[in-house]
Short mmCIF file of N, CA and C in Angstrom, two decimals:
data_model
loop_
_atom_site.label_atom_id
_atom_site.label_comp_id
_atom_site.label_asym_id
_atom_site.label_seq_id
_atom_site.Cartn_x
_atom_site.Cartn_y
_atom_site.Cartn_z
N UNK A 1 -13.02 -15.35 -5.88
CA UNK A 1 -14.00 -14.65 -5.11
C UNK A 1 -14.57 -13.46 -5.90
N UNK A 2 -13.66 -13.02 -6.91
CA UNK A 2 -13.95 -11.71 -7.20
C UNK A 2 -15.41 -12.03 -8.46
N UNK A 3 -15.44 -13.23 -9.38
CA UNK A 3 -16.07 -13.79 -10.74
C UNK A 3 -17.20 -14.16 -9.52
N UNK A 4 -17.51 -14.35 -8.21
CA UNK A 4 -18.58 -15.12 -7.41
C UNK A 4 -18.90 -14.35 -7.34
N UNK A 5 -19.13 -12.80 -7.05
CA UNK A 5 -19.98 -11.72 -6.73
C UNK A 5 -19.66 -10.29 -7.28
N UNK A 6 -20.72 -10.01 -7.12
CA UNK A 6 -20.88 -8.51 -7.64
C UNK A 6 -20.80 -7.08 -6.71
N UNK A 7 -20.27 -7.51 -5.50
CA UNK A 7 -19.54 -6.48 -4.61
C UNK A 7 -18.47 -6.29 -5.01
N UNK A 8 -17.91 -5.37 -4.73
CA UNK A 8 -16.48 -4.90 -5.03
C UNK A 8 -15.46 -5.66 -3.78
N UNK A 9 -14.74 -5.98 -4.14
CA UNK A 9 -13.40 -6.71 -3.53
C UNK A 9 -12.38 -6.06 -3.56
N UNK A 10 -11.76 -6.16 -2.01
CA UNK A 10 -10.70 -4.74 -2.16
C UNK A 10 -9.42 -6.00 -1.23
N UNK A 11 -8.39 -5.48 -0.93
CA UNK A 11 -7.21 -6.18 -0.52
C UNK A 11 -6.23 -5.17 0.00
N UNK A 12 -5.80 -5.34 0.76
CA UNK A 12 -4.61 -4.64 1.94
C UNK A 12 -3.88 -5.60 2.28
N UNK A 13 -2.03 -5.28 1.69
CA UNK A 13 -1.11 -5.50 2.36
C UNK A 13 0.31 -5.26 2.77
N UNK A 14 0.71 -5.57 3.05
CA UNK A 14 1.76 -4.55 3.34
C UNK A 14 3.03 -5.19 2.94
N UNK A 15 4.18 -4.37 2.72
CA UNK A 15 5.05 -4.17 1.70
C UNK A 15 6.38 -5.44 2.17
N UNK A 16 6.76 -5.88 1.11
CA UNK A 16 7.55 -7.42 1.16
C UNK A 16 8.93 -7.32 1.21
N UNK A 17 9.76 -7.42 2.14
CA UNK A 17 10.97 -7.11 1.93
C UNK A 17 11.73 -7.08 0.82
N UNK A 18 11.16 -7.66 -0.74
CA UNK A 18 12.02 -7.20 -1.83
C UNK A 18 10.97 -6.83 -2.40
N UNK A 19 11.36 -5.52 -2.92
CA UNK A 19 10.48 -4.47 -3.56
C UNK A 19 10.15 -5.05 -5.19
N UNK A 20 10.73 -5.82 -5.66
CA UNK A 20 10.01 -6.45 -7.40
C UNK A 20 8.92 -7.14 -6.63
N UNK A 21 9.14 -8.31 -5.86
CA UNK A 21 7.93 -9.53 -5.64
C UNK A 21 7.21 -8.61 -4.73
N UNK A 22 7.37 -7.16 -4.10
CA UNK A 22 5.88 -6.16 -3.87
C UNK A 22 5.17 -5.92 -5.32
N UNK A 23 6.03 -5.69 -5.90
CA UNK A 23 5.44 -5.43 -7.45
C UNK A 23 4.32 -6.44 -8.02
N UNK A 24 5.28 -7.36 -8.09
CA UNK A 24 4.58 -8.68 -8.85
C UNK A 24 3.50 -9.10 -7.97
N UNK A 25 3.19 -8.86 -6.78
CA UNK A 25 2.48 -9.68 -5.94
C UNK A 25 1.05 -8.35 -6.30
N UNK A 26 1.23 -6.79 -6.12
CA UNK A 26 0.57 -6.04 -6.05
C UNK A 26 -0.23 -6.41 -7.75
N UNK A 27 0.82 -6.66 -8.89
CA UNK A 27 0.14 -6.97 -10.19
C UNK A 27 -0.75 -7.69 -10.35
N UNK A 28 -0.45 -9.15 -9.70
CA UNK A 28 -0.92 -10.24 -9.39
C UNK A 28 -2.75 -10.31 -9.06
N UNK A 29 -2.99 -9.33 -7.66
CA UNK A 29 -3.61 -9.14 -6.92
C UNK A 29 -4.83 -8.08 -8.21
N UNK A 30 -4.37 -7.00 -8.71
CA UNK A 30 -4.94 -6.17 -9.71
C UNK A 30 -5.78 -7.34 -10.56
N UNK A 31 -4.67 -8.29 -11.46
CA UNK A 31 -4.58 -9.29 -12.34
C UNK A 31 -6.19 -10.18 -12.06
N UNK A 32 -6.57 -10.18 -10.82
CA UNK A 32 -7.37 -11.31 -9.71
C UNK A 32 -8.48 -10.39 -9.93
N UNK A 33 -8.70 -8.84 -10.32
CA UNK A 33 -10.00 -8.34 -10.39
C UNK A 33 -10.53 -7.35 -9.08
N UNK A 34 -9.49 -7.26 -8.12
CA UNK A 34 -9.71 -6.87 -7.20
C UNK A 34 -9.57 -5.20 -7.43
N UNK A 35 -10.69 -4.27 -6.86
CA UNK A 35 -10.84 -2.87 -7.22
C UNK A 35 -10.84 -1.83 -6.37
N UNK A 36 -9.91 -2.01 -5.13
CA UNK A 36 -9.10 -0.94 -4.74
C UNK A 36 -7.73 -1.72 -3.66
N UNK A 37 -7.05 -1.59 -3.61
CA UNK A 37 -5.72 -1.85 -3.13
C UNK A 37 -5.07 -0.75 -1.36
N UNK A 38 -5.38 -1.07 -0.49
CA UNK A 38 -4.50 -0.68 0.63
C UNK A 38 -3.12 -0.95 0.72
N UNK A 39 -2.31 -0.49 1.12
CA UNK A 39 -1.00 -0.54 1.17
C UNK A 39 -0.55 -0.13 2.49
N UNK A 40 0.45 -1.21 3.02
CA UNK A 40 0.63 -0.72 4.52
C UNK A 40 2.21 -0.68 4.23
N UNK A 41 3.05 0.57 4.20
CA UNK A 41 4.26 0.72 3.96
C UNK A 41 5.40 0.34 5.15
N UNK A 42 4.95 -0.69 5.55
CA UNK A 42 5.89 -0.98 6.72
C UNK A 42 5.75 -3.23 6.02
N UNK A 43 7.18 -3.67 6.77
CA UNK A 43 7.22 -5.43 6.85
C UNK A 43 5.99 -5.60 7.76
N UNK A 44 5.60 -6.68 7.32
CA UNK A 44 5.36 -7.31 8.81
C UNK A 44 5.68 -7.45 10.06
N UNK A 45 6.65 -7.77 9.67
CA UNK A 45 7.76 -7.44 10.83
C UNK A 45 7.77 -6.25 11.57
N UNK A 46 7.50 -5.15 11.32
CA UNK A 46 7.49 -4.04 11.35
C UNK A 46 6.15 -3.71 11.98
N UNK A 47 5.99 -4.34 13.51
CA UNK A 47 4.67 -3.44 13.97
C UNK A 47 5.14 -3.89 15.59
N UNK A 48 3.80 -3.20 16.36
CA UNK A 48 4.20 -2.92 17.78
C UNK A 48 5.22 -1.87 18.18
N UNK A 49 5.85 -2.32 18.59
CA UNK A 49 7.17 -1.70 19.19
C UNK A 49 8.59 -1.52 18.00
N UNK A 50 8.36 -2.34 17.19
CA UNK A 50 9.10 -2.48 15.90
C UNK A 50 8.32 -1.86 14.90
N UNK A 51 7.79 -0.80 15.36
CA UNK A 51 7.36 -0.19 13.90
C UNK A 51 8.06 0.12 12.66
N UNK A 52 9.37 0.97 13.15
CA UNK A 52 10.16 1.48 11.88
C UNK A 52 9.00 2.72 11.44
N UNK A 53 9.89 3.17 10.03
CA UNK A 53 9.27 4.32 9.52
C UNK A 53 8.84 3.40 8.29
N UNK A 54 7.85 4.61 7.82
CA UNK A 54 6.88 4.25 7.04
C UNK A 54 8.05 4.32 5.46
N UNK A 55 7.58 3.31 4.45
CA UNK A 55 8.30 3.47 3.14
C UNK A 55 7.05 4.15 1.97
N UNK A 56 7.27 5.45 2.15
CA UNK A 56 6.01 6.35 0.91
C UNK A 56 6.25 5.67 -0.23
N UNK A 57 7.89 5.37 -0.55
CA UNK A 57 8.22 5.51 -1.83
C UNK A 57 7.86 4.00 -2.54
N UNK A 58 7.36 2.52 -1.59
CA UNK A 58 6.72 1.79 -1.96
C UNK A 58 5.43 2.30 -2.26
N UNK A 59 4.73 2.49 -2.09
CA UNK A 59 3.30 3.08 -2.14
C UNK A 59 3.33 4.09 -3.43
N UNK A 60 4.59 5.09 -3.38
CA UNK A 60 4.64 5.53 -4.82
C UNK A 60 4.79 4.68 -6.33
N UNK A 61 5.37 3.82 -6.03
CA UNK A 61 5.71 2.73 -7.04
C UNK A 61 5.13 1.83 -7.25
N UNK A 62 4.20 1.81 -6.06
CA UNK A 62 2.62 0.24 -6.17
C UNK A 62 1.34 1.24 -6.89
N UNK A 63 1.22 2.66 -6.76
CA UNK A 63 0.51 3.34 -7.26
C UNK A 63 1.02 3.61 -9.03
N UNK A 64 2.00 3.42 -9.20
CA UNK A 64 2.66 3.69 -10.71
C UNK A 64 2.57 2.03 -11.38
N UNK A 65 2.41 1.35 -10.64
CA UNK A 65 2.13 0.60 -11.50
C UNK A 65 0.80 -0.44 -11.44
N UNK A 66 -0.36 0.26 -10.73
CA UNK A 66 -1.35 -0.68 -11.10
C UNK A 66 -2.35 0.46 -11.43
N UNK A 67 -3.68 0.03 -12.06
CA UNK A 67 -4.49 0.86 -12.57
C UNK A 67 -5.73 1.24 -11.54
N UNK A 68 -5.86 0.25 -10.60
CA UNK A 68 -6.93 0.77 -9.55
C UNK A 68 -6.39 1.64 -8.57
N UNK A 69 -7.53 2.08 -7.51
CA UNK A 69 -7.18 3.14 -6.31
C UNK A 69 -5.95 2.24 -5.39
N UNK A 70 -5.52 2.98 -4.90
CA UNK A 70 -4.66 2.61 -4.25
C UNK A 70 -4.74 3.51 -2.58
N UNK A 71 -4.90 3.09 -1.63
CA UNK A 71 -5.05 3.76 -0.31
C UNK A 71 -3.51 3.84 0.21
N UNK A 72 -3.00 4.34 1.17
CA UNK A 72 -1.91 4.32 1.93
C UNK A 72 -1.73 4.26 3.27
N UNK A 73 -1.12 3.38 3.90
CA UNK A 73 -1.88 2.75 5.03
C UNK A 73 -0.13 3.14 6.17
N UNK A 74 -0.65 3.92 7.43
CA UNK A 74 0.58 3.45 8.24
C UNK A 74 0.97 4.85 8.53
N UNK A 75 1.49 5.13 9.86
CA UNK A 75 2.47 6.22 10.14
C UNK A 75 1.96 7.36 10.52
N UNK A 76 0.18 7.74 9.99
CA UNK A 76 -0.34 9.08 9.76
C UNK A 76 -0.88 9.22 11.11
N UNK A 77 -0.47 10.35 11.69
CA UNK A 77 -1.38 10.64 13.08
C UNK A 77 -1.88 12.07 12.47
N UNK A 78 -1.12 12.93 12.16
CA UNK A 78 -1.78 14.43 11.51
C UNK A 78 -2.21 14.93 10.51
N UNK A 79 -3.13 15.71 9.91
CA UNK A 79 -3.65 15.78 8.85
C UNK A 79 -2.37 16.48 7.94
N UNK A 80 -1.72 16.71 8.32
CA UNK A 80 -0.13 17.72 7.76
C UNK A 80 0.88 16.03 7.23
N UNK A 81 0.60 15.14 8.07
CA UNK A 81 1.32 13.64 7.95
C UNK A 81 0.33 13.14 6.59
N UNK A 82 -0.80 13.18 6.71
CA UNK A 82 -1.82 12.39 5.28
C UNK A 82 -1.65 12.94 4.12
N UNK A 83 -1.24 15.04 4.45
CA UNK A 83 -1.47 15.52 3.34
C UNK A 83 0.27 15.13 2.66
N UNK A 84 0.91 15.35 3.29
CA UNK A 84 2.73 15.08 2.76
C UNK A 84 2.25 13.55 1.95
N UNK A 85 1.43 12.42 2.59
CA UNK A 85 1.74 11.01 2.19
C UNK A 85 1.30 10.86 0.67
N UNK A 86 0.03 11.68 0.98
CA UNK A 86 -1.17 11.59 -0.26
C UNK A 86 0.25 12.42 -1.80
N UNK A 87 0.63 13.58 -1.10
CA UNK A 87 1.69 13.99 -2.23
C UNK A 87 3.09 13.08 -2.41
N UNK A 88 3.57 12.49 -1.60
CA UNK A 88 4.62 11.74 -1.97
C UNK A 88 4.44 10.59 -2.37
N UNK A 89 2.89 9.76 -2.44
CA UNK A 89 2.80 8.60 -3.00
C UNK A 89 1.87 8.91 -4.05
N UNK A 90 1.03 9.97 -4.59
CA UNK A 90 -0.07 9.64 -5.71
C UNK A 90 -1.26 8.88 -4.99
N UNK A 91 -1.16 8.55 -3.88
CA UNK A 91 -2.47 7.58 -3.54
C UNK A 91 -3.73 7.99 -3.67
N UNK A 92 -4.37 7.32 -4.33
CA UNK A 92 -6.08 7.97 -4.18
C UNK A 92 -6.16 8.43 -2.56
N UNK A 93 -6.18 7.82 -2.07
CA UNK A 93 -6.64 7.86 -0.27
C UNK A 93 -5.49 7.77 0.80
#
């Protein structure tokens, strides 16, 4: 999709219960041409009523290792919650 057009292509997803194949999958995805990256620090599993807490420290480590923006997705209701996330993960956004 990304070699078919000349819009920018972006991708959001959220974090895989084993933290290498988040890695490899987040590389993968970079690898594909895609030029900014969302990150939702929670499983799948992990929504509704099963939220759980948010994992920054994936989002720190998906930001350390790919070269595009990286957003951070999940958990933030206060601007005091975005500004802590934005410093504990490096995220562009």
């Amino acid at each position: 999709m990304v070699a078919a057009t000349s819009i920018p292509i972006t991708a959001k997803i959220r974090k895989l219960p084993d933290e290498e194949a988040t890695l490899r999958l987040v590389q993968a995805i970079e690898n594909c041409g895609v030029s900014m990256l969302t990150v939702h620090g929670r499983l799948v599993t992990q929504n509704k009523q099963l939220t759980g807490q948010v994992d920054w420290g994936i989002i720190r480590k998906i930001k350390q290792t790919v070269g595009i923006p990286v957003v951070a997705n999940g958990g933030i209701e206060t601007l005091e919650e975005a500004m802590n996330c934005l410093e504990e993960t490096g995220a562009n956004a």
